[in-house]
Amino acid sequence: MIDVKALRDNPDLVRASQKARGENPDLVDQALAADEKRRNAIVEFEALRAEQNTLSKSVGAAKGDEKTALLEKAKALSAAVKEAESKKNATEADFKKIAMEISNLVDTSAPVGGEADFKVIEEVGTPRKFDFEPKDHVELGKILGAIDVERGAKVSGARFYYLTGVGALLELALVNYAITMATKAGFIPMIPPVLVKPAAMEGTGFLGQAAENVFHLKEDDFYLVGTSEVPLAAYHMDEILDAKSLPLRYTGYSPCFRREAGSYGKDTRGIIRVHQFEKVEMFSFCAPEEAVAEHQRLLAWEKEFLNAMEIPYRVIDVATGDLGSSANRKFDCEAWIPTQNAYREVTSTSNCSEFQARRLNVRTKGENGTYPVATLNGTLVAIPRMIVSILENHQQTDGSVLVPKALQPFLGMDRFNPVG
RNA sequence: GGAGGGCUCGCAUAGUGGCCUAGUGCACCGGUCUUGAAAACCGGCAAGGGAAACCUUCGUGGGUUCAAAUCCCACGCCCUCCGCCA
């Protein structure tokens, strides 16, 4: 949720932000009107309630005729209070509904535009020149006995897969490497629940435009998380964090579930876009004024991971129209995928400033009172896309794949060899 | 799934319709005293809204009442026991 004071004091800024995102700027005026109504209703209710409190007290003390008269007056007042209260509740709900639809204020340094208007910040490494025709990850996965998409489809349908043999081992090694790295950097490792209540999903901002990509269990009103960002952010829901403890950094390892609605026909081959995968995520609660610097730190850890995997990639500054509703700025790391002759997103880090914290009611106490913290998230490793990157970039002419040095101790091998 | 107990300001608790503007102890912060500390004493100490008066919040949501932490209903969560199960 955006800052209500900022909305009142500087509605133009919010309108401009909505426009930059390609979202509805009229929400700002609707929210302002609803806020006005809400505040009037609150004042009205509170005046009546104060009157009722005083009157009630005198009823208790009064005797005889005086009491009867006061009771009559109090009864009439009671009805008025009830009405004012329901009006107050209704106007508050109206305001909240509209305010919750407004996305986070974009960072003015983010490039304005749609998906294609990103800015390339840097390119790291150079795409490898193959002296043979490189195979794609589906083919390599079959040769190495690492990925089984056919049986994934048989058992669960499109966009499901099995990681088998060295594929399964590779996941475990990647996870171990990532968690080890994050722990060394001071992150607290977490294995969170992946079924969450609506409050957690809503608080992290996934029930807005992103709602269609969220699996929902109707019977039990649980949501399956699309990222451990959700349970990690909600971990401190309704808490006041000790300012001295910030930044609080967590690294979560969890399955992620995505409906991938509206992506029919996109990335249908292989495991680039799937309904279920595991991911190691970084999450940070920090002081608002630290958020921009913390964002850079998360990006640096993402780069460190990709460097260790010896994969060429570039970093992009995602355009305003392609930001999630909670993010004010987002950097994606895109790995080079040889068979697609393109860079594809493998990790992503978002600065959500105080937007999520306000919704989740995560605060800290400082000299200027109690105020919301900033939250940031970043992928350390999303397994399927990292497997794709490693297999395709490190493949040899015979179909074997060289294991990056950093992973060798975790895998106990330096090469994946064709099976059968 | 069944039975019972519970949910009050960080922790522990008091509070069975109006004196609750929610008390007390512990912890914590500041002060006095002390060379310093402890003890003792004094003061502060939940959150949100509001310039303030004031209002809201006693797990959540309804209800009864002039008035609800307190009475009624529903739900949630925690604990103990039973059953089933990894």
Coordinates of C-alpha atoms (C1' of nucleotides) in Angstrom, one line a residue:
Chain A
M1 CA 0.0 0.0 0.0
I2 CA 1.2 3.5 -0.8
D3 CA 1.7 6.1 1.9
V4 CA -1.6 7.9 2.5
K5 CA 0.1 11.1 3.4
A6 CA 2.0 11.1 0.2
L7 CA -1.2 10.5 -1.7
R8 CA -2.8 13.5 -0.1
D9 CA 0.3 15.8 -0.2
N10 CA 1.5 14.9 -3.6
P11 CA -1.2 13.2 -5.8
D12 CA 0.5 14.3 -9.0
L13 CA 3.4 12.1 -8.2
V14 CA 1.2 9.1 -7.7
R15 CA -0.7 9.9 -10.9
A16 CA 2.6 10.1 -12.8
S17 CA 3.7 6.8 -11.3
Q18 CA 0.5 5.1 -12.3
K19 CA 0.9 6.4 -15.8
A20 CA 4.5 5.3 -16.1
R21 CA 3.3 1.8 -15.2
G22 CA 0.5 1.9 -17.7
E23 CA -2.0 1.6 -14.9
N24 CA -5.0 3.7 -14.1
P25 CA -4.2 7.2 -12.8
D26 CA -7.9 7.9 -12.0
L27 CA -7.5 5.6 -9.0
V28 CA -5.7 8.5 -7.3
D29 CA -8.7 10.8 -7.5
Q30 CA -11.0 8.0 -6.5
A31 CA -8.8 7.3 -3.5
L32 CA -8.7 11.0 -2.5
A33 CA -12.4 11.3 -2.7
A34 CA -12.9 8.1 -0.6
D35 CA -10.3 9.4 1.9
E36 CA -12.2 12.6 2.3
K37 CA -15.5 10.7 2.9
R38 CA -13.7 8.4 5.3
R39 CA -12.2 11.1 7.4
N40 CA -15.5 13.0 7.6
A41 CA -17.3 9.8 8.7
I42 CA -14.6 9.2 11.4
V43 CA -15.0 12.7 12.8
E44 CA -18.8 12.3 12.9
F45 CA -18.6 9.0 14.6
E46 CA -16.1 9.9 17.1
A47 CA -18.0 13.0 18.2
L48 CA -21.1 10.9 18.7
R49 CA -19.2 8.2 20.5
A50 CA -17.6 10.7 22.9
E51 CA -21.1 12.1 23.7
Q52 CA -22.4 8.6 24.3
N53 CA -19.5 7.8 26.6
T54 CA -20.2 10.8 28.8
L55 CA -24.0 10.2 28.8
S56 CA -23.6 6.5 29.6
K57 CA -21.5 7.4 32.6
S58 CA -24.1 9.8 33.9
V59 CA -26.8 7.1 33.5
G60 CA -24.9 4.9 35.9
A61 CA -24.8 7.6 38.5
A62 CA -28.4 8.9 38.1
K63 CA -31.4 7.7 40.1
G64 CA -35.2 7.7 39.7
D65 CA -36.9 10.1 37.2
E66 CA -33.6 11.6 36.3
K67 CA -32.3 8.2 35.2
T68 CA -35.5 7.5 33.1
A69 CA -35.0 10.7 31.3
L70 CA -31.3 10.1 30.7
L71 CA -32.0 6.6 29.5
E72 CA -34.5 7.8 26.9
K73 CA -31.9 10.3 25.6
A74 CA -29.2 7.6 25.6
K75 CA -31.3 5.2 23.6
A76 CA -31.8 7.7 20.8
L77 CA -28.1 8.5 20.8
S78 CA -27.3 4.8 20.7
A79 CA -29.1 4.5 17.4
A80 CA -27.2 7.5 15.9
V81 CA -23.9 6.0 17.1
K82 CA -24.7 2.7 15.5
E83 CA -25.5 4.4 12.2
A84 CA -22.4 6.6 12.3
E85 CA -20.3 3.6 13.0
S86 CA -21.5 1.5 10.1
K87 CA -21.1 4.5 7.8
K88 CA -17.5 4.9 9.1
N89 CA -16.8 1.2 8.5
A90 CA -18.2 1.4 5.0
T91 CA -16.2 4.4 4.0
E92 CA -13.1 2.9 5.5
A93 CA -13.6 -0.3 3.5
D94 CA -14.2 1.7 0.3
F95 CA -11.0 3.7 0.8
K96 CA -8.9 0.7 1.5
K97 CA -10.2 -1.2 -1.5
I98 CA -9.2 1.6 -3.8
A99 CA -5.9 2.4 -2.1
M100 CA -4.9 -1.2 -2.2
E101 CA -5.2 -1.2 -6.0
I102 CA -2.7 1.6 -6.4
S103 CA 0.8 0.2 -7.1
N104 CA 4.0 1.3 -5.5
L105 CA 5.5 4.6 -6.6
V106 CA 8.0 3.9 -9.2
D107 CA 11.6 5.0 -8.7
T108 CA 12.2 7.9 -11.0
S109 CA 15.5 6.4 -12.1
A110 CA 13.8 3.4 -13.6
P111 CA 13.4 3.6 -17.4
V112 CA 9.9 4.5 -18.4
G113 CA 8.0 2.3 -20.8
G114 CA 6.9 -1.2 -21.5
E115 CA 8.5 -4.6 -21.4
A116 CA 10.9 -3.8 -24.3
D117 CA 12.1 -0.5 -22.9
F118 CA 14.5 -1.9 -20.4
K119 CA 18.0 -0.5 -20.1
V120 CA 21.0 -2.8 -20.2
I121 CA 23.3 -1.9 -17.3
E122 CA 26.1 -4.3 -18.1
E123 CA 27.1 -7.4 -19.8
V124 CA 29.3 -9.9 -18.0
G125 CA 31.3 -12.6 -19.9
T126 CA 30.9 -13.3 -23.6
P127 CA 28.6 -15.7 -25.3
R128 CA 30.5 -18.8 -26.2
K129 CA 31.3 -19.5 -29.9
F130 CA 30.5 -23.1 -30.6
D131 CA 32.4 -25.1 -33.2
F132 CA 29.6 -27.6 -33.3
E133 CA 25.8 -27.2 -33.4
P134 CA 24.8 -26.8 -29.7
K135 CA 21.9 -28.9 -28.4
D136 CA 19.1 -27.4 -26.4
H137 CA 18.5 -28.4 -22.8
V138 CA 15.7 -30.8 -23.6
E139 CA 18.0 -32.8 -25.8
L140 CA 20.9 -32.6 -23.4
G141 CA 18.6 -33.5 -20.5
K142 CA 17.6 -36.7 -22.3
I143 CA 21.2 -37.6 -23.3
L144 CA 22.4 -37.1 -19.7
G145 CA 19.3 -38.7 -18.1
A146 CA 18.8 -35.4 -16.3
I147 CA 15.4 -34.2 -17.3
D148 CA 12.2 -36.1 -18.3
V149 CA 9.6 -33.9 -19.7
E150 CA 7.6 -36.6 -21.4
R151 CA 6.8 -38.4 -18.2
G152 CA 6.2 -35.0 -16.5
A153 CA 3.5 -34.4 -19.0
K154 CA 2.1 -37.9 -18.7
V155 CA 1.7 -37.6 -14.9
S156 CA 0.9 -34.0 -14.4
G157 CA 0.4 -32.3 -17.8
A158 CA 2.1 -29.6 -19.8
R159 CA 4.8 -27.6 -18.0
F160 CA 5.7 -30.4 -15.6
Y161 CA 8.9 -32.4 -15.6
Y162 CA 11.0 -34.8 -13.6
L163 CA 14.5 -34.0 -12.7
T164 CA 16.2 -37.4 -12.8
G165 CA 19.7 -38.7 -12.0
V166 CA 22.3 -36.0 -12.4
G167 CA 19.5 -33.5 -12.9
A168 CA 18.2 -34.2 -9.4
L169 CA 21.8 -34.1 -8.0
L170 CA 22.4 -30.8 -9.8
E171 CA 19.4 -29.2 -8.1
L172 CA 20.7 -30.3 -4.7
A173 CA 24.2 -29.0 -5.4
L174 CA 22.8 -25.7 -6.7
V175 CA 20.7 -25.3 -3.6
N176 CA 23.5 -26.3 -1.3
Y177 CA 25.9 -23.9 -3.0
A178 CA 23.4 -21.0 -2.8
I179 CA 22.4 -21.6 0.8
T180 CA 26.1 -21.9 1.8
M181 CA 26.9 -18.7 0.0
A182 CA 24.0 -16.8 1.5
T183 CA 24.7 -18.1 5.0
K184 CA 28.3 -16.9 4.7
A185 CA 26.9 -13.5 3.8
G186 CA 24.8 -13.4 7.0
F187 CA 21.5 -14.5 5.7
I188 CA 19.4 -16.7 8.0
P189 CA 18.4 -19.9 6.1
M190 CA 14.7 -20.7 6.1
I191 CA 12.4 -23.4 4.7
P192 CA 9.0 -21.7 4.8
P193 CA 5.5 -23.0 4.4
V194 CA 4.3 -22.8 0.8
L195 CA 0.6 -22.8 1.5
V196 CA -0.4 -19.4 2.9
K197 CA -3.4 -17.6 4.1
P198 CA -5.0 -14.8 2.0
A199 CA -3.5 -12.1 4.3
A200 CA 0.1 -13.2 3.3
M201 CA -0.7 -13.3 -0.4
E202 CA -2.5 -10.0 -0.3
G203 CA 0.1 -8.3 1.8
T204 CA 2.9 -9.1 -0.6
G205 CA 0.8 -7.7 -3.5
F206 CA 0.2 -10.9 -5.4
L207 CA -3.6 -10.7 -5.5
G208 CA -3.7 -7.7 -7.8
Q209 CA -2.8 -8.1 -11.5
A210 CA -0.7 -11.1 -10.6
A211 CA -3.7 -13.0 -9.1
E212 CA -4.4 -15.0 -12.3
N213 CA -1.0 -16.7 -11.9
V214 CA -1.6 -17.8 -8.3
F215 CA -2.9 -21.3 -7.5
H216 CA -5.7 -21.2 -5.0
L217 CA -7.1 -24.0 -2.9
K218 CA -10.8 -23.1 -2.7
E219 CA -11.8 -25.8 -0.1
D220 CA -9.3 -24.5 2.4
D221 CA -8.7 -20.9 1.3
F222 CA -5.0 -21.4 1.0
Y223 CA -2.8 -20.0 -1.7
L224 CA 0.2 -21.9 -3.1
V225 CA 3.1 -19.4 -3.2
G226 CA 4.8 -18.5 -6.4
T227 CA 7.9 -17.6 -4.5
S228 CA 9.2 -17.8 -1.0
E229 CA 9.2 -14.0 -1.0
V230 CA 5.6 -14.4 0.2
P231 CA 6.1 -16.4 3.4
L232 CA 9.4 -14.6 4.1
A233 CA 7.8 -11.2 3.9
A234 CA 4.9 -12.3 6.0
Y235 CA 7.2 -13.9 8.6
H236 CA 7.3 -10.6 10.5
M237 CA 3.7 -9.6 9.7
D238 CA 2.2 -7.4 12.5
E239 CA 5.5 -7.1 14.3
I240 CA 7.6 -4.2 15.4
L241 CA 11.3 -5.0 14.6
D242 CA 14.1 -3.7 16.7
A243 CA 15.8 -1.0 14.7
K244 CA 19.2 -2.4 15.8
S245 CA 18.4 -5.8 14.2
L246 CA 18.1 -4.3 10.7
P247 CA 18.9 -5.3 8.1
L248 CA 17.3 -8.7 8.8
R249 CA 18.2 -11.0 5.9
Y250 CA 16.7 -14.3 5.2
T251 CA 17.3 -16.9 2.5
G252 CA 14.4 -19.1 1.7
Y253 CA 14.4 -22.4 -0.1
S254 CA 11.0 -23.5 -1.3
P255 CA 9.0 -24.9 -4.2
C256 CA 7.3 -22.3 -6.2
F257 CA 3.9 -22.7 -8.0
R258 CA 2.8 -20.7 -11.0
R259 CA -0.3 -21.0 -13.1
E260 CA 1.3 -19.4 -16.1
A261 CA -2.1 -18.2 -17.2
G262 CA -1.9 -16.1 -20.4
S263 CA 1.4 -17.6 -21.4
Y264 CA -0.1 -20.2 -23.8
G265 CA 2.3 -21.0 -26.6
K266 CA 5.2 -19.2 -24.8
D267 CA 8.2 -21.3 -23.9
T268 CA 6.3 -24.5 -24.4
R269 CA 9.5 -26.6 -25.0
G270 CA 11.5 -27.7 -22.0
I271 CA 11.7 -26.3 -18.5
I272 CA 12.1 -22.6 -19.0
R273 CA 8.5 -21.9 -18.0
V274 CA 7.0 -24.4 -15.6
H275 CA 4.2 -24.7 -13.0
Q276 CA 6.4 -26.0 -10.2
F277 CA 10.1 -25.4 -9.4
E278 CA 12.4 -24.8 -6.5
K279 CA 14.1 -21.6 -5.8
V280 CA 16.5 -20.1 -3.3
E281 CA 15.4 -16.5 -2.6
M282 CA 17.0 -13.7 -0.6
F283 CA 14.8 -11.4 1.4
S284 CA 15.7 -8.3 3.4
F285 CA 13.9 -6.1 5.9
C286 CA 15.8 -2.9 6.2
A287 CA 15.5 0.8 7.1
P288 CA 13.8 2.7 4.4
E289 CA 16.8 5.0 3.8
E290 CA 18.9 1.9 3.3
A291 CA 16.7 0.3 0.6
V292 CA 18.5 1.6 -2.5
A293 CA 21.9 0.5 -1.2
E294 CA 20.5 -2.9 -0.1
H295 CA 19.0 -3.4 -3.6
Q296 CA 22.5 -3.0 -5.0
R297 CA 23.8 -5.5 -2.5
L298 CA 21.2 -8.1 -3.5
L299 CA 22.1 -7.6 -7.1
A300 CA 25.8 -8.1 -6.2
W301 CA 25.0 -11.4 -4.6
E302 CA 23.0 -12.5 -7.7
K303 CA 26.0 -11.6 -9.9
E304 CA 28.4 -13.4 -7.6
F305 CA 26.3 -16.6 -8.0
L306 CA 26.1 -16.3 -11.8
N307 CA 29.9 -15.6 -12.0
A308 CA 30.5 -18.8 -10.0
M309 CA 28.3 -20.7 -12.5
E310 CA 30.6 -19.3 -15.3
I311 CA 27.6 -18.2 -17.3
P312 CA 27.6 -15.1 -19.6
Y313 CA 24.8 -12.8 -18.6
R314 CA 23.6 -9.2 -18.7
V315 CA 21.9 -7.1 -16.1
I316 CA 18.9 -5.0 -17.1
D317 CA 17.1 -2.2 -15.4
V318 CA 13.4 -3.2 -15.9
A319 CA 11.1 -0.6 -17.3
T320 CA 8.3 0.9 -15.3
G321 CA 5.5 -0.9 -17.2
D322 CA 7.1 -4.3 -16.5
L323 CA 7.5 -3.9 -12.7
G324 CA 5.4 -5.9 -10.2
S325 CA 2.9 -3.9 -8.3
S326 CA 5.0 -3.9 -5.1
A327 CA 8.3 -3.0 -6.7
N328 CA 9.6 0.5 -7.3
R329 CA 12.6 -0.7 -9.2
K330 CA 13.7 -4.1 -10.5
F331 CA 17.0 -5.5 -11.9
D332 CA 16.9 -8.7 -13.8
C333 CA 19.9 -10.9 -14.6
E334 CA 19.6 -12.6 -17.9
A335 CA 21.7 -15.6 -18.8
W336 CA 22.8 -16.3 -22.3
I337 CA 20.9 -19.2 -23.8
P338 CA 22.9 -20.4 -26.8
T339 CA 20.1 -22.3 -28.6
Q340 CA 17.8 -19.3 -28.3
N341 CA 20.6 -16.9 -29.2
A342 CA 19.2 -14.7 -26.6
Y343 CA 19.5 -13.5 -23.0
R344 CA 16.8 -14.9 -20.8
E345 CA 15.8 -13.9 -17.2
V346 CA 17.3 -16.2 -14.6
T347 CA 17.2 -14.0 -11.5
S348 CA 15.5 -10.8 -10.5
T349 CA 15.7 -8.4 -7.6
S350 CA 13.0 -5.9 -6.5
N351 CA 13.0 -3.0 -4.2
C352 CA 9.5 -2.9 -2.6
S353 CA 10.4 0.1 -0.4
E354 CA 7.7 0.3 2.3
F355 CA 4.9 -0.9 0.1
Q356 CA 4.7 -4.5 1.3
A357 CA 5.6 -3.6 4.9
R358 CA 2.7 -1.2 5.1
R359 CA 0.3 -3.9 3.8
L360 CA 1.8 -6.5 6.1
N361 CA 2.1 -4.1 9.0
V362 CA 5.9 -4.7 9.6
R363 CA 7.3 -1.8 11.4
T364 CA 10.3 -0.6 13.3
K365 CA 10.7 1.9 16.1
G366 CA 13.1 4.7 15.8
E367 CA 13.6 8.2 17.1
N368 CA 10.8 9.6 14.9
G369 CA 8.3 7.1 16.2
T370 CA 7.1 3.8 14.7
Y371 CA 7.2 3.5 10.9
P372 CA 7.2 0.8 8.2
V373 CA 10.4 -0.9 7.2
A374 CA 11.5 -1.4 3.6
T375 CA 11.5 -4.9 2.0
L376 CA 13.5 -6.2 -0.8
N377 CA 13.8 -9.6 -2.5
G378 CA 16.1 -11.2 -5.0
T379 CA 16.5 -14.6 -6.6
L380 CA 19.7 -16.4 -5.7
V381 CA 18.9 -19.4 -7.9
A382 CA 15.7 -20.5 -9.7
I383 CA 16.5 -24.2 -10.4
P384 CA 15.1 -25.0 -13.9
R385 CA 16.4 -21.9 -15.6
M386 CA 19.8 -22.4 -14.0
I387 CA 19.9 -26.0 -15.1
V388 CA 19.1 -24.8 -18.6
S389 CA 21.9 -22.3 -18.5
I390 CA 24.4 -24.7 -17.2
L391 CA 23.6 -27.5 -19.6
E392 CA 23.5 -25.3 -22.6
N393 CA 26.5 -23.1 -21.9
H394 CA 28.8 -25.9 -20.7
Q395 CA 27.9 -28.6 -23.2
Q396 CA 30.6 -30.4 -25.1
T397 CA 30.5 -31.8 -28.6
D398 CA 29.8 -35.4 -27.3
G399 CA 26.8 -34.2 -25.3
S400 CA 28.6 -34.2 -22.0
V401 CA 28.5 -31.1 -19.8
L402 CA 31.3 -29.6 -17.7
V403 CA 30.4 -28.8 -14.1
P404 CA 31.4 -25.3 -13.0
K405 CA 34.3 -25.4 -10.6
A406 CA 32.3 -23.9 -7.7
L407 CA 29.7 -26.7 -7.9
Q408 CA 32.2 -29.6 -8.2
P409 CA 32.7 -30.0 -4.4
F410 CA 28.9 -30.1 -4.0
L411 CA 28.4 -32.6 -6.8
G412 CA 31.5 -34.8 -6.4
M413 CA 31.9 -34.8 -10.2
D414 CA 33.4 -32.4 -12.8
R415 CA 31.4 -33.6 -15.8
F416 CA 28.0 -35.0 -16.6
N417 CA 28.4 -37.9 -19.1
P418 CA 25.8 -39.2 -21.5
V419 CA 24.0 -42.3 -20.2
G420 CA 23.1 -45.6 -21.9
Chain B
rG1 C1' -12.1 -36.1 13.4
rG2 C1' -13.7 -36.2 19.2
rA3 C1' -13.3 -34.2 24.5
rG4 C1' -11.5 -30.5 27.7
rG5 C1' -8.6 -25.9 28.9
rG6 C1' -7.0 -21.2 27.2
rC7 C1' -6.2 -16.3 24.1
rU8 C1' -5.8 -9.0 28.3
rC9 C1' 0.3 -3.5 26.6
rG10 C1' 7.7 -7.5 25.4
rC11 C1' 6.9 -11.7 29.4
rA12 C1' 3.7 -13.3 33.5
rU13 C1' -0.9 -12.2 35.4
rA14 C1' -5.6 -9.3 37.9
rG15 C1' -10.0 -8.0 36.2
rU16 C1' -18.0 -11.9 35.9
rG17 C1' -22.0 -5.3 33.1
rG18 C1' -20.9 1.4 34.8
rC19 C1' -15.2 3.4 40.2
rC20 C1' -11.3 0.1 33.4
rU21 C1' -9.1 6.7 31.7
rA22 C1' -7.5 -1.8 31.8
rG23 C1' -4.4 -2.8 37.7
rU24 C1' 0.1 -5.4 39.5
rG25 C1' 4.9 -8.0 39.0
rC26 C1' 9.1 -8.9 35.8
rA27 C1' 12.0 -7.0 31.9
rC28 C1' 13.5 -2.5 29.6
rC29 C1' 14.8 3.1 29.5
rG30 C1' 16.0 7.7 32.2
rG31 C1' 17.1 10.0 37.0
rU32 C1' 18.7 10.3 42.5
rC33 C1' 22.4 7.9 45.5
rU34 C1' 27.6 5.6 44.4
rU35 C1' 34.7 6.0 42.5
rG36 C1' 31.8 2.4 39.4
rA37 C1' 28.1 -1.2 39.8
rA38 C1' 24.2 -3.7 42.6
rA39 C1' 20.3 -2.5 46.0
rA40 C1' 16.8 1.2 47.3
rC41 C1' 13.9 5.2 45.8
rC42 C1' 11.6 8.6 41.8
rG43 C1' 9.8 8.8 36.8
rG44 C1' 8.8 6.6 32.0
rC45 C1' 7.2 2.3 29.3
rA46 C1' 1.3 -1.2 23.8
rA47 C1' -0.5 0.3 19.0
rG48 C1' -3.3 3.3 15.4
rG49 C1' -6.0 8.0 14.0
rG50 C1' -6.1 13.4 15.3
rA51 C1' -3.2 20.1 15.9
rA52 C1' -5.9 19.0 20.2
rA53 C1' -10.1 17.6 22.9
rC54 C1' -10.9 12.9 22.0
rC55 C1' -11.7 8.2 19.5
rU56 C1' -10.4 3.0 18.4
rU57 C1' -8.1 -1.7 19.8
rC58 C1' -8.6 -6.9 25.7
rG59 C1' -7.7 -13.5 19.4
rU60 C1' -11.4 -12.2 14.9
rG61 C1' -16.4 -11.2 13.3
rG62 C1' -21.5 -10.6 14.7
rG63 C1' -25.3 -9.8 18.6
rU64 C1' -27.7 -8.2 23.5
rU65 C1' -27.5 -3.4 26.3
rC66 C1' -28.1 3.6 27.5
rA67 C1' -23.2 1.1 28.6
rA68 C1' -19.3 -5.1 27.1
rA69 C1' -12.4 -7.3 28.6
rU70 C1' -16.9 -8.9 31.4
rC71 C1' -23.2 -11.7 28.8
rC72 C1' -24.8 -14.5 24.0
rC73 C1' -23.5 -16.7 18.9
rA74 C1' -20.0 -18.1 15.1
rC75 C1' -15.1 -18.6 13.7
rG76 C1' -9.6 -18.6 14.3
rC77 C1' -5.3 -20.0 16.9
rC78 C1' -2.6 -22.3 21.0
rC79 C1' -2.2 -26.3 24.9
rU80 C1' -3.6 -31.3 27.0
rC81 C1' -5.8 -36.0 26.0
rC82 C1' -8.1 -39.7 22.5
rG83 C1' -8.4 -41.6 17.3
rC84 C1' -6.1 -41.7 12.5
rC85 C1' -1.6 -40.8 9.7
rA86 C1' 3.7 -39.2 7.5

